[in-house]
Amino acid sequence: MGTSWNPTVYGHYADERTRPYYELVARIRNESPGTVVDLGCGTGVQTATLAQRWPSAHITGLDSSADMVADQPSDLPAGVTIRQGDISDFDATGVDVVVSNAALQWVPHHRELLATWASQLGASSTLAFQVPGNFDAPSHVLMRRLAESDEWASTLSGVLRGGDSVDSAEQYASAMFDAGLTVDAWETSYVHVLQGVDPVLRWVTGTGLRPVLDALDDETRPVFVEQYRDLLRDAYPQAASGTLFPFRRIFVVARKD
Ligand SMILES: C[S@@+](CC[C@H](N)C(=O)[O-])C[C@H]1O[C@@H](n2cnc3c(N)ncnc32)[C@H](O)[C@@H]1O
């Protein structure tokens, strides 16, 4: 069974989570693509915005989570479809623009998939993706360390993946060059200022912590969460203006000329 997703919990901090999507899409040069696919689109809220830029395109958002897909906007623009599907099964043949925001890190063999899609794309097509580069940030290191501790390892060992979940911007760029594409790759470290109590816990509850939450039962889950929350409080102190949460992200826009 895959990781569970909760659209409401993931929807917190929507502004911070959606900004990279727009910064990624802004670097795509295609003016009037016929077919656009958004891989791991979540509820499709951001996918729908692509219709403003490309009003005559057929735009499809694919996501493996039935819960995310069920929460898709009821007022999708004409030409936009959000449906359930697995990134592993995607075939890029005939697609003009492939977008994927904050999803490929969940797919361990995405490097092989990227090479396959690069070979399937036709001339003037673009493959644009963003993945988090924060697996060595305190939020994730502390989560892994606690999960591997004597108290939790029997249940949680191996549940979380580490820095090998994603490559560096240079490695992705190099792979795309090898596949014959031109590349625009960069990194951005956002310094989010999160409001409220235990905001980093709230943030990761929507994403990175989900495999742990799925692996624990109703009795053990709150115990782990409380221990992890205390570690986060030390690592990300709350100030009057909010809690600073640095977050590095890796962007790649590769184009077949
Ligand atoms: C962090 S969310 C990103 C959602 C959206 N792209 C965004 O930027 O807000 C990751 C999404 O990837 C989806 N996902 C993870 N593995 C997937 C797979 N193998 N195939 C399709 N979707 C997948 C999850 O269901 C989830 O909705």
XYZ file of C-alpha atoms and ligand atoms in Angstrom:
284
model
C 0.000 0.000 0.000
C 1.321 3.483 -0.813
C 1.609 6.457 1.499
C -1.716 7.932 2.622
C -2.518 11.575 1.813
C -4.937 13.963 3.455
C -5.846 16.935 1.241
C -6.936 19.065 4.195
C -3.744 18.547 6.182
C -1.606 18.959 3.056
C -3.531 22.152 2.256
C -2.065 23.983 5.260
C 0.666 26.407 4.211
C -0.741 26.408 0.679
C 1.019 29.667 -0.156
C 4.461 28.308 0.784
C 3.810 24.975 -0.929
C 2.482 26.436 -4.180
C 5.114 29.105 -4.774
C 7.694 26.657 -6.232
C 5.055 25.418 -8.696
C 4.642 28.875 -10.203
C 8.384 29.502 -10.199
C 8.905 26.206 -12.021
C 6.189 26.782 -14.610
C 7.406 30.337 -15.254
C 10.586 28.889 -16.773
C 8.773 26.686 -19.324
C 9.102 28.299 -22.753
C 6.366 26.463 -24.684
C 3.857 29.035 -25.894
C 0.916 26.917 -26.962
C 1.386 23.246 -26.097
C -1.369 20.865 -27.196
C -0.950 18.391 -24.339
C 0.220 19.034 -20.791
C 0.499 16.452 -17.989
C 1.056 17.219 -14.288
C 2.471 14.169 -12.491
C 1.631 13.759 -8.776
C -0.737 16.711 -9.041
C -2.373 16.289 -5.618
C -5.896 17.721 -5.726
C -5.153 19.497 -9.006
C -5.654 23.014 -7.648
C -2.373 24.121 -9.188
C -2.873 22.065 -12.346
C -6.050 24.052 -12.982
C -4.055 27.287 -13.056
C -2.159 26.037 -16.115
C -5.309 26.673 -18.168
C -4.809 30.420 -17.699
C -1.429 30.213 -19.361
C -2.355 27.617 -21.995
C -6.125 27.987 -22.565
C -6.279 25.734 -25.622
C -4.202 22.861 -24.171
C -5.503 19.490 -23.019
C -4.231 19.435 -19.436
C -4.263 16.269 -17.340
C -3.301 15.954 -13.686
C -2.390 12.448 -12.496
C -2.154 11.390 -8.872
C -2.118 7.956 -7.249
C -4.009 9.046 -4.123
C -7.758 8.498 -4.380
C -8.252 10.960 -1.509
C -6.333 13.734 -3.288
C -8.112 13.134 -6.611
C -11.519 13.059 -4.892
C -10.824 16.537 -3.508
C -10.245 18.086 -6.953
C -11.827 21.504 -7.598
C -15.461 21.306 -8.677
C -14.941 24.210 -11.088
C -12.083 22.909 -13.225
C -11.568 25.018 -16.364
C -12.439 23.485 -19.730
C -9.641 21.275 -20.964
C -8.424 20.260 -17.485
C -8.889 16.710 -16.182
C -7.672 15.355 -12.840
C -7.570 11.575 -12.561
C -6.058 8.763 -10.564
C -2.952 7.175 -12.012
C 0.563 6.136 -11.116
C 3.614 8.084 -12.224
C 5.358 4.770 -12.963
C 2.844 4.027 -15.734
C 3.145 7.407 -17.452
C 4.219 7.432 -21.104
C 5.460 10.828 -22.364
C 4.974 10.046 -26.038
C 3.076 12.894 -27.699
C 3.059 15.095 -24.583
C 4.336 18.654 -25.088
C 4.846 19.679 -21.458
C 5.386 17.412 -18.450
C 5.240 19.139 -15.054
C 5.840 17.520 -11.683
C 5.980 19.458 -8.443
C 7.080 17.877 -5.154
C 6.140 14.356 -6.224
C 9.082 12.509 -7.826
C 10.852 12.150 -4.467
C 8.127 9.618 -3.606
C 9.064 7.445 -6.577
C 12.359 5.623 -5.899
C 13.017 4.743 -9.557
C 12.191 8.237 -10.875
C 15.698 8.646 -12.364
C 15.042 5.754 -14.748
C 11.588 7.159 -15.493
C 13.070 10.585 -16.310
C 15.456 9.002 -18.829
C 12.588 7.066 -20.411
C 10.359 10.157 -20.646
C 13.247 12.148 -22.126
C 13.556 9.575 -24.908
C 9.780 9.524 -25.500
C 9.313 13.301 -25.770
C 9.082 14.859 -29.225
C 10.819 18.014 -30.486
C 10.108 21.251 -28.577
C 8.753 19.367 -25.571
C 9.608 20.201 -21.979
C 10.091 18.127 -18.851
C 9.896 20.383 -15.774
C 10.112 19.138 -12.214
C 10.796 20.291 -8.680
C 11.804 18.064 -5.775
C 12.619 19.000 -2.183
C 16.315 19.078 -1.328
C 15.769 19.088 2.422
C 16.396 15.481 3.426
C 19.382 16.584 5.514
C 17.473 19.407 7.225
C 16.873 19.049 11.004
C 13.183 18.265 10.409
C 14.084 15.133 8.462
C 17.286 14.141 10.263
C 15.488 14.241 13.633
C 12.573 12.256 12.246
C 14.874 9.536 10.904
C 17.013 9.495 14.052
C 13.960 9.017 16.270
C 12.519 6.360 13.961
C 15.812 4.434 14.103
C 16.158 4.763 17.912
C 15.946 1.660 20.120
C 12.417 2.558 21.127
C 11.052 2.773 17.585
C 13.351 0.830 15.268
C 11.437 -2.462 15.543
C 8.380 -0.778 13.981
C 9.892 2.044 11.963
C 13.285 0.899 10.721
C 13.434 1.373 6.953
C 10.116 3.226 6.754
C 11.772 6.565 5.954
C 14.066 7.250 3.043
C 16.962 9.681 3.323
C 19.049 11.865 1.055
C 19.062 9.208 -1.656
C 15.401 10.073 -2.333
C 16.549 12.787 -4.721
C 19.660 13.730 -6.717
C 21.417 17.083 -6.696
C 20.541 19.720 -9.286
C 23.856 18.983 -11.020
C 23.143 15.258 -11.184
C 19.701 15.809 -12.692
C 21.128 18.357 -15.128
C 23.839 15.953 -16.172
C 21.319 13.120 -16.668
C 19.123 15.348 -18.825
C 22.136 16.458 -20.909
C 23.028 12.788 -21.392
C 19.484 12.219 -22.626
C 20.015 14.934 -25.258
C 17.970 17.724 -23.659
C 18.984 21.303 -22.897
C 18.749 22.142 -19.221
C 17.849 25.024 -16.953
C 18.441 23.813 -13.373
C 18.609 25.721 -10.117
C 18.061 25.548 -6.380
C 16.143 27.879 -4.129
C 16.290 27.940 -0.338
C 13.082 29.448 0.931
C 13.043 30.743 4.484
C 9.420 30.156 5.368
C 8.058 32.083 8.328
C 5.417 29.777 9.751
C 2.754 30.951 12.181
C 1.023 29.080 14.985
C 2.084 26.445 17.486
C 4.358 23.601 16.341
C 4.160 24.700 12.719
C 7.026 22.506 11.470
C 5.262 19.461 12.892
C 2.112 20.603 11.148
C 4.008 21.029 7.894
C 5.628 17.576 7.907
C 2.397 15.926 9.052
C 1.103 16.796 5.581
C 4.064 15.242 3.761
C 7.325 13.732 5.045
C 5.932 12.273 8.287
C 3.148 10.357 6.538
C 5.032 7.048 6.171
C 5.625 7.063 9.957
C 1.997 7.904 10.728
C 0.892 5.093 8.411
C 3.224 2.564 10.072
C 2.088 3.266 13.660
C -1.232 2.421 15.316
C -3.604 4.682 17.231
C -1.800 3.964 20.501
C 1.816 4.472 19.413
C 1.278 7.306 16.896
C 0.675 10.068 19.492
C 3.682 8.897 21.527
C 6.026 9.203 18.536
C 4.501 12.518 17.507
C 4.978 13.980 20.990
C 8.648 12.961 21.131
C 9.260 14.294 17.629
C 7.394 17.521 18.430
C 9.725 18.184 21.387
C 12.786 17.702 19.159
C 11.322 20.102 16.602
C 10.609 22.722 19.257
C 14.328 22.813 20.094
C 15.454 22.792 16.460
C 12.944 25.416 15.252
C 12.322 27.863 18.112
C 9.213 29.980 17.921
C 9.830 33.762 17.840
C 7.349 36.595 18.079
C 7.324 36.975 14.297
C 6.920 33.256 13.648
C 9.028 30.130 13.260
C 11.765 30.162 10.636
C 11.693 27.033 8.483
C 14.418 26.997 5.816
C 13.499 24.745 2.899
C 15.730 23.982 -0.072
C 14.198 22.912 -3.349
C 15.715 21.664 -6.612
C 14.284 22.728 -9.981
C 14.941 21.287 -13.426
C 13.438 22.452 -16.718
C 14.743 20.263 -19.545
C 13.813 20.838 -23.168
C 14.142 18.786 -26.320
C 14.994 21.171 -29.160
C 3.760 16.618 -1.819
S 2.364 16.189 -2.785
C 2.483 17.323 -4.143
C 1.160 17.643 -4.738
C 1.189 18.774 -5.777
N 2.002 18.431 -6.930
C 1.713 20.040 -5.143
O 2.732 20.563 -5.612
O 1.094 20.527 -4.190
C 2.904 14.686 -3.514
C 1.829 14.013 -4.353
O 2.455 12.959 -5.101
C 1.536 11.906 -5.199
N 2.254 10.678 -5.525
C 3.208 10.052 -4.789
N 3.630 8.951 -5.411
C 2.939 8.883 -6.600
C 2.928 7.987 -7.690
N 3.735 6.919 -7.710
N 2.093 8.230 -8.720
C 1.269 9.317 -8.706
N 1.233 10.204 -7.698
C 2.064 9.996 -6.659
C 0.869 11.882 -3.844
O -0.361 11.183 -3.876
C 0.718 13.369 -3.533
O -0.519 13.878 -3.923
